[in-house]
mmCIF file of C-alpha atoms and ligand atoms in Angstrom:
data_model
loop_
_atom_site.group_PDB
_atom_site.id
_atom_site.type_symbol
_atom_site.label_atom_id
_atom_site.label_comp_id
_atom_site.label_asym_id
_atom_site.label_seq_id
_atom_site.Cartn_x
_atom_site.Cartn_y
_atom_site.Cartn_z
ATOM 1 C CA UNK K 1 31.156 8.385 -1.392
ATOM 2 C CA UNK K 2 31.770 4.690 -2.370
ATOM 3 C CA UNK K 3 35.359 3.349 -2.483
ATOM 4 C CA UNK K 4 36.623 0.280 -3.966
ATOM 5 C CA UNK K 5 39.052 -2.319 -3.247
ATOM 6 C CA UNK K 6 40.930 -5.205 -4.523
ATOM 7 C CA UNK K 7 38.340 -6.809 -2.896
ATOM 8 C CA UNK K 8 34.851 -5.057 -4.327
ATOM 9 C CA UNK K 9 32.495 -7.735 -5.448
ATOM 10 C CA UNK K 10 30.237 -6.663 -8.551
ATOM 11 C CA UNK K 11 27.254 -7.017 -9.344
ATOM 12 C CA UNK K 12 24.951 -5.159 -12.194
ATOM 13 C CA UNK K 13 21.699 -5.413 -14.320
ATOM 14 C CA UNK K 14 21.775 -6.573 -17.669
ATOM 15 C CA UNK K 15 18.455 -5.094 -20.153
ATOM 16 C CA UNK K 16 17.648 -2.276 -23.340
ATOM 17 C CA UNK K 17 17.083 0.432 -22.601
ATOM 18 C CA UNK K 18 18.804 0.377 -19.174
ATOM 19 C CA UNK K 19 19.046 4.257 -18.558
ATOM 20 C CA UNK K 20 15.778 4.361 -16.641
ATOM 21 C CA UNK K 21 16.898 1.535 -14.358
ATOM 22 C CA UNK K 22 15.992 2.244 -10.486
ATOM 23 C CA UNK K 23 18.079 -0.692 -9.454
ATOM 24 C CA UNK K 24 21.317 0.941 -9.198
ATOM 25 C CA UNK K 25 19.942 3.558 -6.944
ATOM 26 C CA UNK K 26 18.679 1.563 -4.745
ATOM 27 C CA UNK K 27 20.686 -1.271 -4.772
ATOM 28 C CA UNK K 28 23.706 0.488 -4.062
ATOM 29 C CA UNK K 29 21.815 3.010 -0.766
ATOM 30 C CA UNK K 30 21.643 -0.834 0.466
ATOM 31 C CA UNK K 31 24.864 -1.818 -0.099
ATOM 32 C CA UNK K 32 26.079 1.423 1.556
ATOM 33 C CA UNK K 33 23.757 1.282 4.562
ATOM 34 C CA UNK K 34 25.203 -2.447 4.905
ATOM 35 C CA UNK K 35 28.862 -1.008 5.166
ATOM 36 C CA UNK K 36 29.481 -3.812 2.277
ATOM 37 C CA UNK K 37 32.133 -3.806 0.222
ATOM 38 C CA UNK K 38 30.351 -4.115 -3.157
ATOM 39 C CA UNK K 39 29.161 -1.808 -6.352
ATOM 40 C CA UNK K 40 25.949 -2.504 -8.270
ATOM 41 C CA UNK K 41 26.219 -1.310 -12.054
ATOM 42 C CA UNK K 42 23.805 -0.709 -14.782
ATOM 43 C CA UNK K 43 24.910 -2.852 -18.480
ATOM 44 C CA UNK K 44 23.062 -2.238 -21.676
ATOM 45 C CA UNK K 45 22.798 -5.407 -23.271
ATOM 46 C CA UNK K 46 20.994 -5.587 -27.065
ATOM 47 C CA UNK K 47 19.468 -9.255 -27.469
ATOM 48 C CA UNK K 48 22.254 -9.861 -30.172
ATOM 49 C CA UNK K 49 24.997 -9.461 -27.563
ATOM 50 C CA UNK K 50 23.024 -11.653 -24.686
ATOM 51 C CA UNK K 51 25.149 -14.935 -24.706
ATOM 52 C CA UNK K 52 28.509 -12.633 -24.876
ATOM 53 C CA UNK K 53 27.185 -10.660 -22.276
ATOM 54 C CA UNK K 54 26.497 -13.672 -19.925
ATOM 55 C CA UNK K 55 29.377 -15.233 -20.406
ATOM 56 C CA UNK K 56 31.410 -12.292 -19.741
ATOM 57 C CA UNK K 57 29.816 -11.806 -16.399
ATOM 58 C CA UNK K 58 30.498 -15.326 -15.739
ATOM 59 C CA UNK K 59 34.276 -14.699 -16.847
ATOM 60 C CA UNK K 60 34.566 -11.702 -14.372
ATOM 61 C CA UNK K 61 33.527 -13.383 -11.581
ATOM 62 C CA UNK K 62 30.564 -11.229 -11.036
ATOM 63 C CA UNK K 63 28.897 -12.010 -7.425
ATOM 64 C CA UNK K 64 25.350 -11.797 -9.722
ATOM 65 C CA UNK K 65 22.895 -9.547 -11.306
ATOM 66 C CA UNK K 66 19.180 -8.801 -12.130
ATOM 67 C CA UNK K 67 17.577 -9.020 -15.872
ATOM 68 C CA UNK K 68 15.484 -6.589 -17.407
ATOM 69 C CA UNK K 69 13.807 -6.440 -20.857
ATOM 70 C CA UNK K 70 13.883 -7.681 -22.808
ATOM 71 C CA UNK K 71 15.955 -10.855 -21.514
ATOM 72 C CA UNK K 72 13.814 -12.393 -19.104
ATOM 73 C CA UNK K 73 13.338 -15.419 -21.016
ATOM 74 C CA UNK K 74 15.986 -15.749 -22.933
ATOM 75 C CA UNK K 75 18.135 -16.227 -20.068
ATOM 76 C CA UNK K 76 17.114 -19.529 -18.567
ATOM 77 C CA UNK K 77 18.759 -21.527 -21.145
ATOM 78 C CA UNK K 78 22.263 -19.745 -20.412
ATOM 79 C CA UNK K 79 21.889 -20.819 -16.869
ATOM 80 C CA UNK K 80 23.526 -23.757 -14.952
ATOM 81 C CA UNK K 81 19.888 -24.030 -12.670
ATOM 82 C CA UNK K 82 17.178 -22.015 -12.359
ATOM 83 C CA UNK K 83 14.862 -21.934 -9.350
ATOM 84 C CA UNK K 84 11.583 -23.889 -9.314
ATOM 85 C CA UNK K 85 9.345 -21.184 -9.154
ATOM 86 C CA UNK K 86 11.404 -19.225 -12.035
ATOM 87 C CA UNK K 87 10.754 -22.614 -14.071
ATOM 88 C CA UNK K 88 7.357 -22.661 -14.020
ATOM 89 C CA UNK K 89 7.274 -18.369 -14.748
ATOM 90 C CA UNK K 90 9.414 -18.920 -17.642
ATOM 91 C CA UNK K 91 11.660 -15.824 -16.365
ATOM 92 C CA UNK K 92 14.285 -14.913 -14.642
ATOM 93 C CA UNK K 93 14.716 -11.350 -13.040
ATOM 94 C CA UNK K 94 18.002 -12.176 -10.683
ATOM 95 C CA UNK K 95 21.381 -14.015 -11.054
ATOM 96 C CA UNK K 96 23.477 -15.653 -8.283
ATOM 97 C CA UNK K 97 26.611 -16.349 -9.419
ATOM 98 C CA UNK K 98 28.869 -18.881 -6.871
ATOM 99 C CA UNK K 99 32.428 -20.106 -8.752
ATOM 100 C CA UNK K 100 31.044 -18.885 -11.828
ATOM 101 C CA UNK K 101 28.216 -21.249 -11.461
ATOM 102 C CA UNK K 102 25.228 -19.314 -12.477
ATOM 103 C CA UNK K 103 21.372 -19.812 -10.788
ATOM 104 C CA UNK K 104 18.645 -18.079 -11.734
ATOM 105 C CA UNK K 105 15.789 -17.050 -9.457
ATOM 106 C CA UNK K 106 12.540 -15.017 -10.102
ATOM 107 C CA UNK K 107 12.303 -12.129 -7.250
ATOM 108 C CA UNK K 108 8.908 -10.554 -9.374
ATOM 109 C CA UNK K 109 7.279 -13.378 -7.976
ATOM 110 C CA UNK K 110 8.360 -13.314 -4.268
ATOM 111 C CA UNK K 111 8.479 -9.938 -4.040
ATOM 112 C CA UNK K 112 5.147 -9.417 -5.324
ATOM 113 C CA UNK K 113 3.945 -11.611 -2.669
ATOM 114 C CA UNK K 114 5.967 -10.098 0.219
ATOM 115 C CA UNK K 115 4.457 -6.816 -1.293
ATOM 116 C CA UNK K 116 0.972 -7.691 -0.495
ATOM 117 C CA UNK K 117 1.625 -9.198 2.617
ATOM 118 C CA UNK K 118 3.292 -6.126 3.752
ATOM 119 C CA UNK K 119 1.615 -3.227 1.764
ATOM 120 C CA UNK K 120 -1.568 -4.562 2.067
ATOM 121 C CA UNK K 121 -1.599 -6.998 4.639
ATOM 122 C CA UNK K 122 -2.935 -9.381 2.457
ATOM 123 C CA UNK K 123 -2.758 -13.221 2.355
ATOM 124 C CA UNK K 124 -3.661 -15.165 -0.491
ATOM 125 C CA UNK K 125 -4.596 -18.565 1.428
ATOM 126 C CA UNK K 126 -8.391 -19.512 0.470
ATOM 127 C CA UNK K 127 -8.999 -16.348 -1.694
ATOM 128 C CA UNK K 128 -10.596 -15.021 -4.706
ATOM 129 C CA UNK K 129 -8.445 -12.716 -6.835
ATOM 130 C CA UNK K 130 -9.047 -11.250 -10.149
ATOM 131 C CA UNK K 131 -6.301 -10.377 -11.809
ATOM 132 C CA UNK K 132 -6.125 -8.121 -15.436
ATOM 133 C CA UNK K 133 -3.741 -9.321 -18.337
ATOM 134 C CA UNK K 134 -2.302 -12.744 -19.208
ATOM 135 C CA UNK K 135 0.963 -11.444 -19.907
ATOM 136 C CA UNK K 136 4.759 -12.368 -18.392
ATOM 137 C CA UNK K 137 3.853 -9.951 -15.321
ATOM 138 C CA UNK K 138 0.909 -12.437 -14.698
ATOM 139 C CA UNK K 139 2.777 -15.097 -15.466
ATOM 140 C CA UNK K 140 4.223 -14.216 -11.899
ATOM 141 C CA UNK K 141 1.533 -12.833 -10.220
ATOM 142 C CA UNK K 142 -0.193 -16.492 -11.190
ATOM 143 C CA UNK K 143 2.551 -18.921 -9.374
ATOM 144 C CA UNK K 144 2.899 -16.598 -6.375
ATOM 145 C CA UNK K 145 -1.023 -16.604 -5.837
ATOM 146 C CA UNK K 146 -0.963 -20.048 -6.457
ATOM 147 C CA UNK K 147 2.218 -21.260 -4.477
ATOM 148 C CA UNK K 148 0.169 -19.197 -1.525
ATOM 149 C CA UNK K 149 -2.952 -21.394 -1.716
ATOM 150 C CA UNK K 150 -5.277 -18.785 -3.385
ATOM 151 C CA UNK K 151 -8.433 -20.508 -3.834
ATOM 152 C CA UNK K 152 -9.818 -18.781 -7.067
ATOM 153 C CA UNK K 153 -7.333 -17.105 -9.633
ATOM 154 C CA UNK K 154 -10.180 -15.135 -12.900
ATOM 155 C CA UNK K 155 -7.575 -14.289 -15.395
ATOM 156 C CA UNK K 156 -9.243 -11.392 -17.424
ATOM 157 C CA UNK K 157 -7.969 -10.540 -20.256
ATOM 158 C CA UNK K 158 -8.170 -8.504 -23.893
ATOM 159 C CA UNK K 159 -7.577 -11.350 -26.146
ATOM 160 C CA UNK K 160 -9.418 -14.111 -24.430
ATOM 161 C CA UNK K 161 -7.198 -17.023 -26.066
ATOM 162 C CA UNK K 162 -4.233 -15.832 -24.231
ATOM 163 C CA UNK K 163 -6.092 -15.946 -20.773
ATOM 164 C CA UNK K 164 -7.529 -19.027 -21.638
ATOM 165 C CA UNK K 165 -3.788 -21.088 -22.527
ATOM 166 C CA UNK K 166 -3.112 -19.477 -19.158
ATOM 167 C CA UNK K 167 -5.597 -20.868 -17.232
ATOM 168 C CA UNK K 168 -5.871 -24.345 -18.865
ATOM 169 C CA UNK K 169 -1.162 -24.610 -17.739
ATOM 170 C CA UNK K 170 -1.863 -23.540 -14.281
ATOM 171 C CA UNK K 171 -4.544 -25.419 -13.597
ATOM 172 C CA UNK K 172 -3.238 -28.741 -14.881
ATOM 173 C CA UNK K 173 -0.438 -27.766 -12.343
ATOM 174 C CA UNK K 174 -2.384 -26.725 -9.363
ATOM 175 C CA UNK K 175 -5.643 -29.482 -9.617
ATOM 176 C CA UNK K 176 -7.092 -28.051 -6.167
ATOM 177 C CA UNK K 177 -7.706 -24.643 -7.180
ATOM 178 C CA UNK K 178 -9.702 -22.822 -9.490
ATOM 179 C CA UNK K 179 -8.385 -20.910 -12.853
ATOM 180 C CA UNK K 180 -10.912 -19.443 -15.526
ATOM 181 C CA UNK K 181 -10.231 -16.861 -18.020
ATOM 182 C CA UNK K 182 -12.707 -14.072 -18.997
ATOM 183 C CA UNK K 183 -12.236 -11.584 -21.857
ATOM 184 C CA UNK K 184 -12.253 -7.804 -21.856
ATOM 185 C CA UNK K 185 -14.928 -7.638 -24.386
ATOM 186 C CA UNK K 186 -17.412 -9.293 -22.621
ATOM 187 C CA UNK K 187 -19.142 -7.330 -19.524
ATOM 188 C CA UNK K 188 -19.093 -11.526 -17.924
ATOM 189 C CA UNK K 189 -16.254 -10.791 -15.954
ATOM 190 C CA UNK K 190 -18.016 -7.801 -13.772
ATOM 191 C CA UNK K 191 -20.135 -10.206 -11.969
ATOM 192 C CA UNK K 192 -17.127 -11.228 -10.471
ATOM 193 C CA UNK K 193 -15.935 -8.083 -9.267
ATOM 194 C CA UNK K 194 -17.787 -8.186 -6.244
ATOM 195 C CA UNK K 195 -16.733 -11.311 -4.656
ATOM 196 C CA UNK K 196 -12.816 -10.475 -5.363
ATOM 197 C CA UNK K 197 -11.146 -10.222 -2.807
ATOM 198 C CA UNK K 198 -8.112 -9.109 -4.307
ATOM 199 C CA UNK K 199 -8.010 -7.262 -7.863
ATOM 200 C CA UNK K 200 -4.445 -7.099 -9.565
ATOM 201 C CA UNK K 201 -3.263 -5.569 -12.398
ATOM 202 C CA UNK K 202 -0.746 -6.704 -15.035
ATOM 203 C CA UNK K 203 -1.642 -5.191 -17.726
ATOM 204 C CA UNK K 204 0.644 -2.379 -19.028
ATOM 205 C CA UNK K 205 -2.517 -0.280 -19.345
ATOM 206 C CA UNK K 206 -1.119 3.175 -16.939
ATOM 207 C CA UNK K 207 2.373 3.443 -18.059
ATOM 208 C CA UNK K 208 1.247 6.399 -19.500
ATOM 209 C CA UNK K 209 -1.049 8.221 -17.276
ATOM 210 C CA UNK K 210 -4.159 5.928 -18.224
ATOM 211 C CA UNK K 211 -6.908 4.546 -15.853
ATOM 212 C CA UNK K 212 -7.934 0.835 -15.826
ATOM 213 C CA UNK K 213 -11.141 1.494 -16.960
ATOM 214 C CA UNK K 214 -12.490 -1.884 -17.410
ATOM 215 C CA UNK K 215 -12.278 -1.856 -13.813
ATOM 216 C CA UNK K 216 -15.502 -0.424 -12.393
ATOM 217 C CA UNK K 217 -14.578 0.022 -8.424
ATOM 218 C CA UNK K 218 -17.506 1.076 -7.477
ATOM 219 C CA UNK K 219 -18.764 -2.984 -8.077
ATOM 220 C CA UNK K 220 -16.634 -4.247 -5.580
ATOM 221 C CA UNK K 221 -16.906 -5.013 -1.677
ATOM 222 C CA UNK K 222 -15.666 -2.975 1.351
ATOM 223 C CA UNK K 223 -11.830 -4.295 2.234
ATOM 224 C CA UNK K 224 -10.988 -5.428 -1.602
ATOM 225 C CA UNK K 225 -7.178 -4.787 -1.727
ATOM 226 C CA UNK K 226 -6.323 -3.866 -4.969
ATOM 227 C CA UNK K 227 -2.449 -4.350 -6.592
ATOM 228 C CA UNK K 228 -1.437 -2.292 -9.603
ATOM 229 C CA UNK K 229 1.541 -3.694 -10.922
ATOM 230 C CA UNK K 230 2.241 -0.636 -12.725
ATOM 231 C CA UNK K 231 4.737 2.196 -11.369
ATOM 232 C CA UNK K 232 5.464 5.327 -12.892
ATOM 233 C CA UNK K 233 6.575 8.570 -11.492
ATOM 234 C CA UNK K 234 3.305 9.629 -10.438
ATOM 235 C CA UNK K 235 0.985 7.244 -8.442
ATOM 236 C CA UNK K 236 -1.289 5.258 -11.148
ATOM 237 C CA UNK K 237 -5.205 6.318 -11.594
ATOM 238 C CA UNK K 238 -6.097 3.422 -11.078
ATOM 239 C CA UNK K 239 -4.121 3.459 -7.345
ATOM 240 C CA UNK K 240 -5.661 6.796 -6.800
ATOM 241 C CA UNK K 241 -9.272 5.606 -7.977
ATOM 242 C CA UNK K 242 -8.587 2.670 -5.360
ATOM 243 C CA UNK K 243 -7.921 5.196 -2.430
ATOM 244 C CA UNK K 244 -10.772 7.411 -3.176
ATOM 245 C CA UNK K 245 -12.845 5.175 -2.368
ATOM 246 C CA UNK K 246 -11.070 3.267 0.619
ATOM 247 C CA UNK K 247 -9.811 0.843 -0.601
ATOM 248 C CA UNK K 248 -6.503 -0.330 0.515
ATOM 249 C CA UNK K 249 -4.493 -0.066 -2.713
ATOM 250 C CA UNK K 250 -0.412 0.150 -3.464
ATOM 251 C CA UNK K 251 1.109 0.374 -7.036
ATOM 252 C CA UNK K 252 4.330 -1.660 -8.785
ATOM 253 C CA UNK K 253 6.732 0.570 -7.222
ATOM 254 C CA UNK K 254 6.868 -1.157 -3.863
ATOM 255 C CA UNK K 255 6.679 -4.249 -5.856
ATOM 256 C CA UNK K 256 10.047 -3.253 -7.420
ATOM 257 C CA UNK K 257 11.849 -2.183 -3.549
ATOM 258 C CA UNK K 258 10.614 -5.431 -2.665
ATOM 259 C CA UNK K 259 12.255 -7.517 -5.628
ATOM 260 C CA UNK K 260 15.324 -5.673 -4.998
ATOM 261 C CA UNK K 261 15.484 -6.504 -1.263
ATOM 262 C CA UNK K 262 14.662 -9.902 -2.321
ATOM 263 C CA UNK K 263 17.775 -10.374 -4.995
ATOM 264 C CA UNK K 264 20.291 -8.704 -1.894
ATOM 265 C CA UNK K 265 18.969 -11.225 0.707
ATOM 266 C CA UNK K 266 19.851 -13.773 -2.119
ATOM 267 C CA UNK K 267 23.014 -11.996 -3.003
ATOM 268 C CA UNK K 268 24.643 -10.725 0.040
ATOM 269 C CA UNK K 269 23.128 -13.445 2.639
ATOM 270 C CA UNK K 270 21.882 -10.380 4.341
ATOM 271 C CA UNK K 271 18.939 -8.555 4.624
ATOM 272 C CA UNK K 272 18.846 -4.829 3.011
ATOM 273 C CA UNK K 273 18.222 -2.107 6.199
ATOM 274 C CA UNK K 274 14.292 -2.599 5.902
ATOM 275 C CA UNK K 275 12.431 0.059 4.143
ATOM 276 C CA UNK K 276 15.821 1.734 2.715
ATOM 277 C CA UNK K 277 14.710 0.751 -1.060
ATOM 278 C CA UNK K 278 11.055 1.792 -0.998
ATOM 279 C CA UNK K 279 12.349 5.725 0.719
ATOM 280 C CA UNK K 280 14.912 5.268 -2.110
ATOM 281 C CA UNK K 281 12.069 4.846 -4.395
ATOM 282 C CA UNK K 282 9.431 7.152 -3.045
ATOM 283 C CA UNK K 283 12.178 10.022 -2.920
ATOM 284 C CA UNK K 284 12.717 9.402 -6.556
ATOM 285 C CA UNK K 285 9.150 9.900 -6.801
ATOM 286 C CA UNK K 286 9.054 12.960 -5.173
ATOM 287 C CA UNK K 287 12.143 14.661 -7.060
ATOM 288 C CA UNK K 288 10.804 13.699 -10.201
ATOM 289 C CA UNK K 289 7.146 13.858 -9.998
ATOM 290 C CA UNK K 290 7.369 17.876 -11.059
HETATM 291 P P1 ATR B 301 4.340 -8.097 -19.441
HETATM 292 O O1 ATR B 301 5.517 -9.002 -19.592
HETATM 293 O O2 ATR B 301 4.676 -6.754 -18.827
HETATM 294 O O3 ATR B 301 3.205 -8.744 -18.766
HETATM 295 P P2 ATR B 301 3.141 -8.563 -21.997
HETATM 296 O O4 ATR B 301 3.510 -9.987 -21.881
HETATM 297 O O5 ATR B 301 3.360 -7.843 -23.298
HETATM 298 O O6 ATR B 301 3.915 -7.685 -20.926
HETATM 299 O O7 ATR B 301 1.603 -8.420 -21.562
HETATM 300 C C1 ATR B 301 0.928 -7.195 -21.618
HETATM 301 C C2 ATR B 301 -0.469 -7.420 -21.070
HETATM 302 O O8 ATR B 301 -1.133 -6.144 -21.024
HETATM 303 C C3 ATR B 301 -1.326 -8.323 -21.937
HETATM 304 O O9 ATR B 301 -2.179 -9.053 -21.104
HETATM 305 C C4 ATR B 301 -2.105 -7.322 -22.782
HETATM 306 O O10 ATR B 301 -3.348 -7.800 -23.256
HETATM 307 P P3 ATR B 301 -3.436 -8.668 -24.625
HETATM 308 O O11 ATR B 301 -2.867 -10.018 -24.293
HETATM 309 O O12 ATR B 301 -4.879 -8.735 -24.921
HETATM 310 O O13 ATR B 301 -2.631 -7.929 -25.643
HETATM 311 C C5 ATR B 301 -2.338 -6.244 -21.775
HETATM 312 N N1 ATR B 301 -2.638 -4.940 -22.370
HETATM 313 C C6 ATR B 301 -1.767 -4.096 -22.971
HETATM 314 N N2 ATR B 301 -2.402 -2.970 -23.389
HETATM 315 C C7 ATR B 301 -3.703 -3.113 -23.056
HETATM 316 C C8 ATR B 301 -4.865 -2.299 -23.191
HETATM 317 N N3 ATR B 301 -4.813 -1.101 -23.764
HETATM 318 N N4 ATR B 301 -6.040 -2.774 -22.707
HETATM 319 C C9 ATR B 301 -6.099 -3.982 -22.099
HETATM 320 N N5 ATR B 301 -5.037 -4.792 -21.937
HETATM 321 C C10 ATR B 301 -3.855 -4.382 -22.401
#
């Protein structure tokens, strides 16, 4: 059982919907495991009430929160700073506030990186990765594959055009390594399947039960990791198609423990008891997976 003091420092997540937030579950197991004296709350926030919202926070002396949907964006120009890498995202998922001063970081994008590092044991130095969607997810995906040093980032994606304004940012940012962008609709983009060393996917396609079908497996090399950015209360098909056939695969839910234990490290100066937020996660799995 939590208690409170004079003394409880708050923090939250602002988004709509918020109901289906895992955040406060596992934010606060952390917080208890840490013997802090703390309380991590869920806010619904429409887009009308944003600027209210964030000042209000601000007002309360909040110790800092994350942001959900659909507020990602719209949040960096509330800010007093926001973080380099968050910058050049063009989101913000996580708030420190110090003496009401607020800084805005991007945790998708480190702990997307920490995630295949410790998942899959993957580093993204000198490597090809292929990557589905050219979307805000990728957005993240992109700087954190770059900031590592991958060596060739394909952007594939449905409407070509979006890949393609993708590609032609990043790469006038990062002149040493390689962007293109492929489209769905043309079967190009499988010749490249099998020198990938890393396939990703941003897309939303599997929120509801649906395999990434544009992505023929069965094309790529032995010890391709593959990242599905998706997470829903079952494990994705395309995770499962992964496994079947060896392939060292994990889905968006450890992407999301990982974010989380990212925004308490920035948070609480501490880090969360490790693997607390991924059991947290994985038991909600389990308990709701019937
Ligand atoms: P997010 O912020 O989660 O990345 P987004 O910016 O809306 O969300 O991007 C969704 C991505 O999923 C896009 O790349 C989208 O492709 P388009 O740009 O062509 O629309 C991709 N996507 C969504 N549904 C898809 C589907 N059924 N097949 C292929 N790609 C899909």
């Amino acid at each position: 059982m939590m208690s409170f003091s004079g003394q409880t420092r708050i923090y939250g997540i602002i988004g709509d919907p918020i109901g289906h937030s895992l955040s406060p579950l596992m934010q606060n197991a952390a917080i208890a495991a840490a013997g802090l004296d703390a309380c991590y709350l869920p806010f619904h926030v429409p887009g009308a009430h944003l600027g209210a919202a964030v000042e209000g926070l601000r007002a309360l002396g909040i110790g800092g929160f994350n942001v959900t949907l659909p507020h990602k964006q719209q949040i960096l120009s509330r800010l007093d700073g926001v973080d380099e890498n968050a910058t050049l995202i063009g989101a913000v998922n996580t708030v420190v506030c110090r003496e009401r001063c607020l800084h805005g970081y991007n945790t998708d994008c480190s702990g997307f990186l920490r995630a295949l590092r410790e998942d899959l044991q993957f580093e993204p130095a000198g490597r090809n990765i292929l990557l589905f969607g050219a979307g805000g997810a990728c957005r993240a995906a992109l700087v954190a594959l770059l900031r590592s040093q991958a060596q060739n980032l394909w952007l594939v994606n449905r409407q070509q055009e979006k890949a393609h304004m993708l590609a032609q940012e990043f790469q006038g940012l990062f002149p040493t390594q390689q962007i293109s962008a492929y489209s769905l609709n043309d079967t190009a983009y499988l010749q490249l399947l099998p020198h990938a060393d890393l396939i990703v996917n941003t897309t939303s396609v599997g929120l509801r039960g649906e395999d990434l079908e544009c992505c023929p497996l069965e094309r790529v090399k032995a010890g391709t990791a593959v990242y599905d950015m998706v997470y829903s209360v079952v494990e994705t098909p395309f995770v499962c198609r992964a496994r079947r056939q060896g392939l060292s695969a994990a889905d968006g839910l450890n992407m999301l423990a990982a974010q989380g234990e990212d925004a308490f490290f920035l948070w609480h100066a501490m880090l969360a008891e490790k693997g607390l937020m991924k059991n947290c996660l994985q038991e909600w799995r389990r308990t709701h997976s019937h």
